[in-house]
GROMACS .gro file of C-alpha atoms in nm:
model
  397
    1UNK     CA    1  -8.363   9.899  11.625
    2UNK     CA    2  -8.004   9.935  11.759
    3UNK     CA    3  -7.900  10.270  11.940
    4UNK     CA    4  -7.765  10.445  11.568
    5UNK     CA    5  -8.148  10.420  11.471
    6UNK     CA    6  -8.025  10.186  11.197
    7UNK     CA    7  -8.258   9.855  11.176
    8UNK     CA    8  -8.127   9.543  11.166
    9UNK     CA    9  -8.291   9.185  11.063
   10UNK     CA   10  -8.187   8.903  11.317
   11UNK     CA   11  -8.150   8.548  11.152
   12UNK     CA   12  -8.368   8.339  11.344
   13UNK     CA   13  -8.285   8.005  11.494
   14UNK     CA   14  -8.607   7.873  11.236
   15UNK     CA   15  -8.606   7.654  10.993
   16UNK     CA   16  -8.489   7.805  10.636
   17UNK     CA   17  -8.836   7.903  10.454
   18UNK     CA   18  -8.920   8.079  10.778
   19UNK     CA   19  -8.616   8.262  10.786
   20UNK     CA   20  -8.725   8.376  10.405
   21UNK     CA   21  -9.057   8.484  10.563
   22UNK     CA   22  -8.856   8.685  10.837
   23UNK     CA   23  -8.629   8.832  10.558
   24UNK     CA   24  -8.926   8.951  10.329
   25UNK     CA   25  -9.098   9.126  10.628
   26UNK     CA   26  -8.837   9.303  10.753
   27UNK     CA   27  -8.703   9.429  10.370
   28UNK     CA   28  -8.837   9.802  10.438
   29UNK     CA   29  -8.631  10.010  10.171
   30UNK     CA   30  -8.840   9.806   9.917
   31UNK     CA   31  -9.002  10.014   9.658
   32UNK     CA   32  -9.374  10.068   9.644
   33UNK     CA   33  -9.390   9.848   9.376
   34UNK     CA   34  -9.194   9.601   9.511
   35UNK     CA   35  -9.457   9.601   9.836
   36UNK     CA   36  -9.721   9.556   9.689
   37UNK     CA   37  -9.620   9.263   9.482
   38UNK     CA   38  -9.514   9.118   9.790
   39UNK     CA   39  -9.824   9.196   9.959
   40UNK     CA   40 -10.031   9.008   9.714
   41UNK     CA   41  -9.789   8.698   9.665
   42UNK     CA   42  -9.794   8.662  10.049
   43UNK     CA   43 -10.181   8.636  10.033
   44UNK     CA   44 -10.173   8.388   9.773
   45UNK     CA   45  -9.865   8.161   9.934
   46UNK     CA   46 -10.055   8.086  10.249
   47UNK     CA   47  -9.674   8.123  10.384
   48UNK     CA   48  -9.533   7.871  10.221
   49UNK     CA   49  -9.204   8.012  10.139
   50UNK     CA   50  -9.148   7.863   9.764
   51UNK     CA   51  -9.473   7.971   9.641
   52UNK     CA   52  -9.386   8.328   9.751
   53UNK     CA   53  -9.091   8.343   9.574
   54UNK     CA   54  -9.254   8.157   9.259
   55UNK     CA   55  -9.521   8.448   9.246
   56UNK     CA   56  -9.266   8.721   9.316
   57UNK     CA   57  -9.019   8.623   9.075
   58UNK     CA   58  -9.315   8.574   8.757
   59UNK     CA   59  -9.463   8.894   8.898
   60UNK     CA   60  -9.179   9.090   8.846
   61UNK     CA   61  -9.045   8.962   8.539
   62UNK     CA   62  -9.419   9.026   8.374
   63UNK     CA   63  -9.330   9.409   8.483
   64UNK     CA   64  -9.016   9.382   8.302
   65UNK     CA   65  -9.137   9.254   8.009
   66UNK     CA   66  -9.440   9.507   8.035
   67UNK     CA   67  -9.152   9.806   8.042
   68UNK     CA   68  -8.965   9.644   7.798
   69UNK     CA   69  -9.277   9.710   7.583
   70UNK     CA   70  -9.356  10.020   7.694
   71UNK     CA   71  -8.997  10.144   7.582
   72UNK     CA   72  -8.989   9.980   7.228
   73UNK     CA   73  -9.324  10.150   7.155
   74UNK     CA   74  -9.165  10.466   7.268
   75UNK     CA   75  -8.878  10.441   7.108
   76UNK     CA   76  -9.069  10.370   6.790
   77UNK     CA   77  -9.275  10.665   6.827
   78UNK     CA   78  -8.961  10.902   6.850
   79UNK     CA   79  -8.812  10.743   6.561
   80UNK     CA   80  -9.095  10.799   6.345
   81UNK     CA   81  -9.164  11.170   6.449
   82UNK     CA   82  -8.789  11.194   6.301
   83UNK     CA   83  -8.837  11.000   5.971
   84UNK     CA   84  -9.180  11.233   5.972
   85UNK     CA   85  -8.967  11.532   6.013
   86UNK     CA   86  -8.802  11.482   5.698
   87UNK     CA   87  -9.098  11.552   5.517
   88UNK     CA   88  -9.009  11.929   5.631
   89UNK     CA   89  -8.636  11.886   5.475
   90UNK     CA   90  -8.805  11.752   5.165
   91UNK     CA   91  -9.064  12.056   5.129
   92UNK     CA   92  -8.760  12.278   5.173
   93UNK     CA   93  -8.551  12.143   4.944
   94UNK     CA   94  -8.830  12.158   4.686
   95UNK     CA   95  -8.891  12.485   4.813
   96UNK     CA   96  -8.563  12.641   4.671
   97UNK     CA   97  -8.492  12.397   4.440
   98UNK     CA   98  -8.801  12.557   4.217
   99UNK     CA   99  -8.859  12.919   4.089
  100UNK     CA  100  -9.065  13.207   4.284
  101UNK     CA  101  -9.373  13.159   4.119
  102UNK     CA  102  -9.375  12.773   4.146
  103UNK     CA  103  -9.340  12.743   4.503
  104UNK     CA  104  -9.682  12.738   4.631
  105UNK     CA  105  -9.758  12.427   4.389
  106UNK     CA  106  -9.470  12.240   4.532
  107UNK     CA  107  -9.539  12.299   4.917
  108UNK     CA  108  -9.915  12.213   4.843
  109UNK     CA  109  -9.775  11.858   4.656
  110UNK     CA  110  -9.566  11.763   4.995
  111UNK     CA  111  -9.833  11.842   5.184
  112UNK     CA  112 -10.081  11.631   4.965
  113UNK     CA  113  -9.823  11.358   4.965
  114UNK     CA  114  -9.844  11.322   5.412
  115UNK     CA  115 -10.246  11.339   5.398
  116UNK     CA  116 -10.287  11.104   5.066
  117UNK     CA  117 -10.038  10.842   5.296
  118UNK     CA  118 -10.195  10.843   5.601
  119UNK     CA  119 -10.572  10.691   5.461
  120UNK     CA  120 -10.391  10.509   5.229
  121UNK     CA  121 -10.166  10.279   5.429
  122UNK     CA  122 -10.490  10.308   5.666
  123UNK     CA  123 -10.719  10.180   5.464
  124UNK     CA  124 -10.502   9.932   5.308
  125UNK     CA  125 -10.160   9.992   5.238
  126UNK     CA  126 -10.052   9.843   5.575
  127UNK     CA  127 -10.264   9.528   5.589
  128UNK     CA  128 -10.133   9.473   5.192
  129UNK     CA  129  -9.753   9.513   5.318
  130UNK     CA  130  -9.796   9.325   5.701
  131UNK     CA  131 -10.107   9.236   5.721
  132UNK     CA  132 -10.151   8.909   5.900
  133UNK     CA  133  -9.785   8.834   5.876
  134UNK     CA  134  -9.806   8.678   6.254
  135UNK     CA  135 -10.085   8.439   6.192
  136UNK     CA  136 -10.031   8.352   5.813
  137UNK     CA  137  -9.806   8.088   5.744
  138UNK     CA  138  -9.581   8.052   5.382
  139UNK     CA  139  -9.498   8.341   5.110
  140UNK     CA  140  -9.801   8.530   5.020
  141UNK     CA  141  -9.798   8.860   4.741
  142UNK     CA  142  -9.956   9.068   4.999
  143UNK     CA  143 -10.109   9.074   5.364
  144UNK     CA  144 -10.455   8.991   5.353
  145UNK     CA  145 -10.564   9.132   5.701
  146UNK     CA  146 -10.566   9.457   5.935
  147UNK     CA  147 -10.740   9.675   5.649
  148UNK     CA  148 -10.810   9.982   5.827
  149UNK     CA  149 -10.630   9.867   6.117
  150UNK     CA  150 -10.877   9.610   6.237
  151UNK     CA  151 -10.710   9.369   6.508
  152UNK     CA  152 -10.347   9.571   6.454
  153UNK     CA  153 -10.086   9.451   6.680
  154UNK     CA  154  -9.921   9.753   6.734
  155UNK     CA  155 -10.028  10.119   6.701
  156UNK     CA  156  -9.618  10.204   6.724
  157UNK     CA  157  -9.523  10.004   6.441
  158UNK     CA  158  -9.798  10.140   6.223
  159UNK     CA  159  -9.684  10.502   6.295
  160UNK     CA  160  -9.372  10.384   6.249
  161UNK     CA  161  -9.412  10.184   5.873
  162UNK     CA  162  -9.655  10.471   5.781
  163UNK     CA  163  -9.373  10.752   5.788
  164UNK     CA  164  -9.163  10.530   5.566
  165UNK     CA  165  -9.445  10.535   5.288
  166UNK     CA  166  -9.493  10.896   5.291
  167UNK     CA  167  -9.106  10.922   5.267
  168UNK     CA  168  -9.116  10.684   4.949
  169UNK     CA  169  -9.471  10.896   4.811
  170UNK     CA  170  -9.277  11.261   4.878
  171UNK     CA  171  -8.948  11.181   4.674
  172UNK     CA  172  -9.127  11.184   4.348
  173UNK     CA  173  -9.257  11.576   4.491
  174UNK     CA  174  -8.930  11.715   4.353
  175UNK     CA  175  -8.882  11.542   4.054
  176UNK     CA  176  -9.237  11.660   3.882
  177UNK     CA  177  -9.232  12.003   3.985
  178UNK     CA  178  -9.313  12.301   3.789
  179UNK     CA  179  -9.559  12.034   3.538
  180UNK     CA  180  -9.779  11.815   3.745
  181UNK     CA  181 -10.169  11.869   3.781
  182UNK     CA  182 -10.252  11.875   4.150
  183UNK     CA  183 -10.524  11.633   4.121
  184UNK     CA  184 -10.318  11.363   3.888
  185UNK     CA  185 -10.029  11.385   4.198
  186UNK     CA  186 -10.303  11.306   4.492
  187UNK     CA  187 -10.331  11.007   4.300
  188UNK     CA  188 -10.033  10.887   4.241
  189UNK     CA  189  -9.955  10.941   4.612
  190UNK     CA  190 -10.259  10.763   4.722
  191UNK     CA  191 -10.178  10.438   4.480
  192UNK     CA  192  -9.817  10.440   4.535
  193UNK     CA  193  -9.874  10.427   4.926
  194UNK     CA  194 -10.172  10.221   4.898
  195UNK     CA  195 -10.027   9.948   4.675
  196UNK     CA  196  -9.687  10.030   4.470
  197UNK     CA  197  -9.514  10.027   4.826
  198UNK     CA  198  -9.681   9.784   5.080
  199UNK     CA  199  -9.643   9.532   4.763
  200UNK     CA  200  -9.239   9.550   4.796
  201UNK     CA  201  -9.259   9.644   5.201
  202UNK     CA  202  -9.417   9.270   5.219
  203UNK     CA  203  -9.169   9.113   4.928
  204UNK     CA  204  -8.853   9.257   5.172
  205UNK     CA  205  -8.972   9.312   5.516
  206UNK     CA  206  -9.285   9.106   5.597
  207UNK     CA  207  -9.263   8.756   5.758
  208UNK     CA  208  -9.400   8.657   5.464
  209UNK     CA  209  -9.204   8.801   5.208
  210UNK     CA  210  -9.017   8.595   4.947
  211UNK     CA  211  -8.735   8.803   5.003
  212UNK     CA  212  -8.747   8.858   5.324
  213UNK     CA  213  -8.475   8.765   5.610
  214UNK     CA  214  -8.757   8.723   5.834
  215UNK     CA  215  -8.927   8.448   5.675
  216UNK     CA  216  -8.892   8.072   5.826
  217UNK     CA  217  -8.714   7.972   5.461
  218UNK     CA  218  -8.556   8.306   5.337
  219UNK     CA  219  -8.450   8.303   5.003
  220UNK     CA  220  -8.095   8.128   4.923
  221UNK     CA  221  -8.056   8.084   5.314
  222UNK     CA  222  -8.017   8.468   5.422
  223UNK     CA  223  -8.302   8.673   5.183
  224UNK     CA  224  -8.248   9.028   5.128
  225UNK     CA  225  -8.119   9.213   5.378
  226UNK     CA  226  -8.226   9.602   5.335
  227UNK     CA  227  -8.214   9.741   5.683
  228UNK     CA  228  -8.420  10.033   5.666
  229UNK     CA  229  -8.490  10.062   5.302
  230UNK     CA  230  -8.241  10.159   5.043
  231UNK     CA  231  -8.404   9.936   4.793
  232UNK     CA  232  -8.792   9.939   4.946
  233UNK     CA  233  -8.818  10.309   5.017
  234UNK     CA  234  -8.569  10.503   4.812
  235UNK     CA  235  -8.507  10.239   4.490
  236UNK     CA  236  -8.920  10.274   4.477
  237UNK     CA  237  -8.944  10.638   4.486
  238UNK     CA  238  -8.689  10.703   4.292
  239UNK     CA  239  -8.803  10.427   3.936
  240UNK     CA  240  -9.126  10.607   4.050
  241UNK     CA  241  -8.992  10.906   3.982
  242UNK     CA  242  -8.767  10.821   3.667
  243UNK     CA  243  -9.092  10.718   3.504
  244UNK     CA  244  -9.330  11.002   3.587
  245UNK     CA  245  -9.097  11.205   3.413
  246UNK     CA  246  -9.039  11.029   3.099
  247UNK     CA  247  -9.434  11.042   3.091
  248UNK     CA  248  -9.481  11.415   3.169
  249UNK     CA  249  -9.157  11.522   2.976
  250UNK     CA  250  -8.941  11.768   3.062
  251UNK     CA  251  -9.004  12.177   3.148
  252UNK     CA  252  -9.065  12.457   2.881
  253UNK     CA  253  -8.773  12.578   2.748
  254UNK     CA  254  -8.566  12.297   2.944
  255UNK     CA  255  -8.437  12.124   2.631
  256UNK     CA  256  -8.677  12.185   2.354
  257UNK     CA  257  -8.747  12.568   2.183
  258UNK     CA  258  -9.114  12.673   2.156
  259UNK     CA  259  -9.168  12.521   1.865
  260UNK     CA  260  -9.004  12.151   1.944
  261UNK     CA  261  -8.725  12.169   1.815
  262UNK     CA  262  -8.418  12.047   2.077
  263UNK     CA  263  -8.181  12.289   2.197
  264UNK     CA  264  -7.828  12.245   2.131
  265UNK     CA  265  -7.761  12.321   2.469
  266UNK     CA  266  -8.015  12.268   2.787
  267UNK     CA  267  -8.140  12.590   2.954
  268UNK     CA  268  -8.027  12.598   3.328
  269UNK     CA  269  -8.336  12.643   3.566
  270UNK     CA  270  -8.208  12.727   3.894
  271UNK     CA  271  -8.348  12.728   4.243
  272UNK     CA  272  -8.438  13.065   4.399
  273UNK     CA  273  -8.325  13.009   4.721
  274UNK     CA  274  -7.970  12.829   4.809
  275UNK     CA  275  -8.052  12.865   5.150
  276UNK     CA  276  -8.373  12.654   5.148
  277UNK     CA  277  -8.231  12.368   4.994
  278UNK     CA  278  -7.933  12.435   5.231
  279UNK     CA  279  -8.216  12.373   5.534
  280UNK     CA  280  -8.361  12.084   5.357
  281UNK     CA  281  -8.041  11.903   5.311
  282UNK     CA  282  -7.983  11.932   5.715
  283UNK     CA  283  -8.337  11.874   5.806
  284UNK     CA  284  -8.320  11.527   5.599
  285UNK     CA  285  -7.970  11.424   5.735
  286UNK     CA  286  -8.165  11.519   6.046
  287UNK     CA  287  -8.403  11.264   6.014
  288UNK     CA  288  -8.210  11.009   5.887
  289UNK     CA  289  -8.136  10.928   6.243
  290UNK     CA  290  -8.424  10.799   6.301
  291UNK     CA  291  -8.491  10.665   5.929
  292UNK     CA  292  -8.169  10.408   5.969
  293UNK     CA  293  -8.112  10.393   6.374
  294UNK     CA  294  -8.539  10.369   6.431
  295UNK     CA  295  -8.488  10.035   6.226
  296UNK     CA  296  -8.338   9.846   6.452
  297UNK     CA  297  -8.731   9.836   6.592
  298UNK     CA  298  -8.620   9.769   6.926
  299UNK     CA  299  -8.431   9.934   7.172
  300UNK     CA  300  -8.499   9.709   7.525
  301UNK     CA  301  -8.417   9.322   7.426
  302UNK     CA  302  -8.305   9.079   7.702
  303UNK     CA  303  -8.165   8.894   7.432
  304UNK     CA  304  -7.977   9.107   7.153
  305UNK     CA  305  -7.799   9.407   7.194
  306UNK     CA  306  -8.030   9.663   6.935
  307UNK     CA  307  -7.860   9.940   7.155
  308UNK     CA  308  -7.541   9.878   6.980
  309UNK     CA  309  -7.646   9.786   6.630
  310UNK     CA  310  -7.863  10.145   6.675
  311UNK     CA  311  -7.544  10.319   6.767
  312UNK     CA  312  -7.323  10.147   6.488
  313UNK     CA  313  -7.623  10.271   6.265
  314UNK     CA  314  -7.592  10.628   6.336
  315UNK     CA  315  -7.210  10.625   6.322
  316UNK     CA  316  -7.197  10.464   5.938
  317UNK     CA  317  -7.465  10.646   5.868
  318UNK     CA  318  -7.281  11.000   5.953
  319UNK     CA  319  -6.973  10.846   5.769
  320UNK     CA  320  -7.113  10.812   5.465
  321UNK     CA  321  -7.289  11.125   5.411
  322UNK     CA  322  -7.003  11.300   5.495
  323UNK     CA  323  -6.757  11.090   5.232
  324UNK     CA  324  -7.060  11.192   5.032
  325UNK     CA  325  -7.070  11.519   5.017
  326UNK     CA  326  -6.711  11.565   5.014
  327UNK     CA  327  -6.655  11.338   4.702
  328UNK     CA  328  -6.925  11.498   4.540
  329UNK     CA  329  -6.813  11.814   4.631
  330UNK     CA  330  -6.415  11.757   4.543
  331UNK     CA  331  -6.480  11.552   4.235
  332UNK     CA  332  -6.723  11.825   4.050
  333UNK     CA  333  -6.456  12.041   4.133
  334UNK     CA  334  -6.172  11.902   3.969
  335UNK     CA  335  -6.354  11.798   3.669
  336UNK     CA  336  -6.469  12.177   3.586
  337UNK     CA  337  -6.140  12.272   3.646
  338UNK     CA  338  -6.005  12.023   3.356
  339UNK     CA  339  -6.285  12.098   3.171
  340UNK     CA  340  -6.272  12.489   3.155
  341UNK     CA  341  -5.963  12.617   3.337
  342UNK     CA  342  -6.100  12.714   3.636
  343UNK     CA  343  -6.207  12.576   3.989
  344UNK     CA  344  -6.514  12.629   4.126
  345UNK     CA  345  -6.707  12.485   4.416
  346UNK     CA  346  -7.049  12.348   4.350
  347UNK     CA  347  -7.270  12.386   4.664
  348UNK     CA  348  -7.574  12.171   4.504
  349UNK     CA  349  -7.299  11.905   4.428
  350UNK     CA  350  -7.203  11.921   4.805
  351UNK     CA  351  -7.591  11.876   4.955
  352UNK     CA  352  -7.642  11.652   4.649
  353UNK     CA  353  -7.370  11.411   4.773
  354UNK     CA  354  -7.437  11.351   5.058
  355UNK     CA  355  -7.793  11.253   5.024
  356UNK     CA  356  -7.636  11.000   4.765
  357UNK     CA  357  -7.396  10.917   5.077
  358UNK     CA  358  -7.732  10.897   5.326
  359UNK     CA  359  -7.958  10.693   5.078
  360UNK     CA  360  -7.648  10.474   4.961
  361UNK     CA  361  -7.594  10.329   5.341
  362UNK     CA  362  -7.965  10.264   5.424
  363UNK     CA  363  -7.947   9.952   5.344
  364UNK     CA  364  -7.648   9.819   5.488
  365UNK     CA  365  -7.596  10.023   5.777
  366UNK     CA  366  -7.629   9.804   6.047
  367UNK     CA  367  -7.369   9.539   5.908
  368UNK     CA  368  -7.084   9.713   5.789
  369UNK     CA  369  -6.802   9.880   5.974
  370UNK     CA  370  -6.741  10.246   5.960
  371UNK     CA  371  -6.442  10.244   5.702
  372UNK     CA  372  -6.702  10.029   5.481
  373UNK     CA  373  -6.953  10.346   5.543
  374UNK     CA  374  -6.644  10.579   5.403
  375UNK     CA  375  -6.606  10.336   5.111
  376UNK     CA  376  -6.993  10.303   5.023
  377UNK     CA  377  -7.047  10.721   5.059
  378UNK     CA  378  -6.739  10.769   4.803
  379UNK     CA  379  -6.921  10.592   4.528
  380UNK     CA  380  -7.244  10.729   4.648
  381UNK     CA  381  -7.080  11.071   4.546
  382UNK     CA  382  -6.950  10.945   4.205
  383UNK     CA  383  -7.286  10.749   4.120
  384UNK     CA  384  -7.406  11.127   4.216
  385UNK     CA  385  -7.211  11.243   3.975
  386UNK     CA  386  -7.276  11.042   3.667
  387UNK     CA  387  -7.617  10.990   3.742
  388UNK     CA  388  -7.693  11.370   3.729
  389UNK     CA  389  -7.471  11.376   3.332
  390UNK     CA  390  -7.699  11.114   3.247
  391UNK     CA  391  -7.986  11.248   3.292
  392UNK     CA  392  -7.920  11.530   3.102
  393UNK     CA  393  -7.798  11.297   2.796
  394UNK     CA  394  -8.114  11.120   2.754
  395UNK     CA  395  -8.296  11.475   2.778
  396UNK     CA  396  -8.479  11.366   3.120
  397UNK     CA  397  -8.572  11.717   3.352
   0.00000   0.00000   0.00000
């Protein structure tokens, strides 16, 4: 110790692996951590200077890799407790979207969709959409291991894959409301999580999917990139959806008398509540952070930058809700004003837009640039548009 208290290490007139065993002993702002490793690589080295270094160097790279880990599962965890959130946006945009007295029905249905997911992709609906997909080798229809979780690999992952079903199951929630038995719609949320979805979750995101850009031999050289699931969550719910309602039919009164007979003009069923779907609209752009962002499935790599690709996620993601809702929003406007002579903004065209603008860049978030995001939410906001007319043509509620 010199007179300033500081301590200095003297290099040693030794040969060099001695000096290294000087060095290491005298290294006394080490961590705690750091110590101990040393403590038990100098017990195994027998002071031989290479073999300490050997065992440090694997010791401490098996803690970073152990963080690493540690931080991914995390990091899945949080992104799934946002996806899961949206199940709140989507109760509250059913909430207002409905009349008064049909309210209770629909938050009972959202609520039935969550519980009906969970033992389904338990039981089976994970190990049918990534079941095995580690150990099997070649395209298979469906997993064919991990039914109720045996041998999982990853409790993260599962929390993770099991949000995205009940987002897929609770889409439909809206569509039926007002005319679906509560029993019939545990059902259909127990088969579509159970099979309907792990069946294309396997085709387009397991390692042994036929689409899949994960499989050794994807499909045409690149398979089918859907990043976080325009096509396996949303394209699912919503055929789902289209066909439930051809098969229930539409509301009373909606477009047919009492008697049968069609109405030359569709009855309007608002929402009671503007300001619940209002909440529901932000809750679900909300969670859409972690619905496109979370997909990136890793956040510590030594090896690829996910930190960036999340980042560029969330940024096209914002972009094209916004263009979205704006479109929707400007276009509806103009249109009525041709039509009838006067302007008038359309506040379910707005929220409507840019969920169009949200669900439109799920797929493709992570690999376009942000004017590409402005580009895709502007025809999200048309397709909005005519989508909606359609409907209403072919008499579909």
């Amino acid at each position: 110790a010199t007179p300033s208290g500081r301590n200095q290490v003297f290099l040693p007139a030794c040969r060099p692996s001695k000096f290294i065993m000087s060095l290491f002993r005298h290294l006394k702002y080490a961590t705690r951590t750091e110590m101990s490793v040393y403590d038990d690589c100098l017990t195994q080295s027998n002071n031989n200077a290479d073999v300490l270094l050997q065992c440090i160097t694997d010791s401490l790279q098996a803690g970073q890799v152990s963080n690493s880990s540690n931080v991914n599962d995390w990091f899945f965890i949080f992104a799934a407790a946002l996806v899961f959130f949206m199940q709140a946006g989507f109760a509250m945009l059913c909430a207002g979207s409905v009349r008064m007295k049909n309210v209770q029905n629909t938050m009972l249905k959202n609520l039935l969709d969550t519980c009906g997911a969970a033992l389904a992709f338990f039981s089976v609906g994970y190990a049918f959409a990534f079941g095995g997909q580690d150990t099997i080798q070649g395209n298979t229809f469906i997993g064919t291991q991990n039914f109720f979780m045996y041998n999982i690999p990853s409790y993260s992952f599962w929390v993770f894959q099991f949000a995205f079903a009940a987002t897929a199951a609770t889409i439909v929630a809206g569509t039926l409301a007002e005319r679906c038995q509560m029993a019939a719609y545990l059902c259909y949320s127990i088969c579509l999580t159970g099979f309907v979805y792990p069946v294309v979750a396997h085709a387009a995101w397991s390692n042994n999917g036929f689409l899949s850009a994960y499989n050794p031999s994807p499909l045409w050289g690149t398979g089918m990139i859907d990043f976080a699931g325009s096509g396996v969550v949303h394209t699912v719910g919503g055929t789902t959806a289209i066909i439930a309602t051809f098969v229930l039919g539409p509301r009373k009164g909606r477009f047919y008398d009492s008697r049968g007979n069609p109405l030359p003009k569709p009855t309007p069923f608002p929402g009671h509540s503007v300001a619940l779907q209002m909440l529901g609209t932000f809750i679900l752009w909300f969670g859409w952070y972690g619905f496109n962002p979370g997909s990136a499935l890793t956040i510590s790599s030594p090896t690829v930058d996910n930190g960036k690709v999340a980042s560029l996620c969330a940024v096209t993601t914002t972009l094209s809700a916004a263009t979205g809702c704006v479109t929707a929003l400007i276009s509806k406007l103009l249109w009525e004003e041709r039509q009838m002579g006067e302007a008038k903004f359309d506040l379910s065209a707005a929220m409507n837009g840019a969920l169009s603008g949200l669900v439109a860049i799920t797929s493709g978030c992570a690999v376009v640039q942000p004017w590409a995001a402005v580009v895709i939410g502007m025809f999200a906001g048309w397709c909005y548009l005519g989508g909606s007319s359609l409907l209403i043509k072919l008499r579909l509620d």
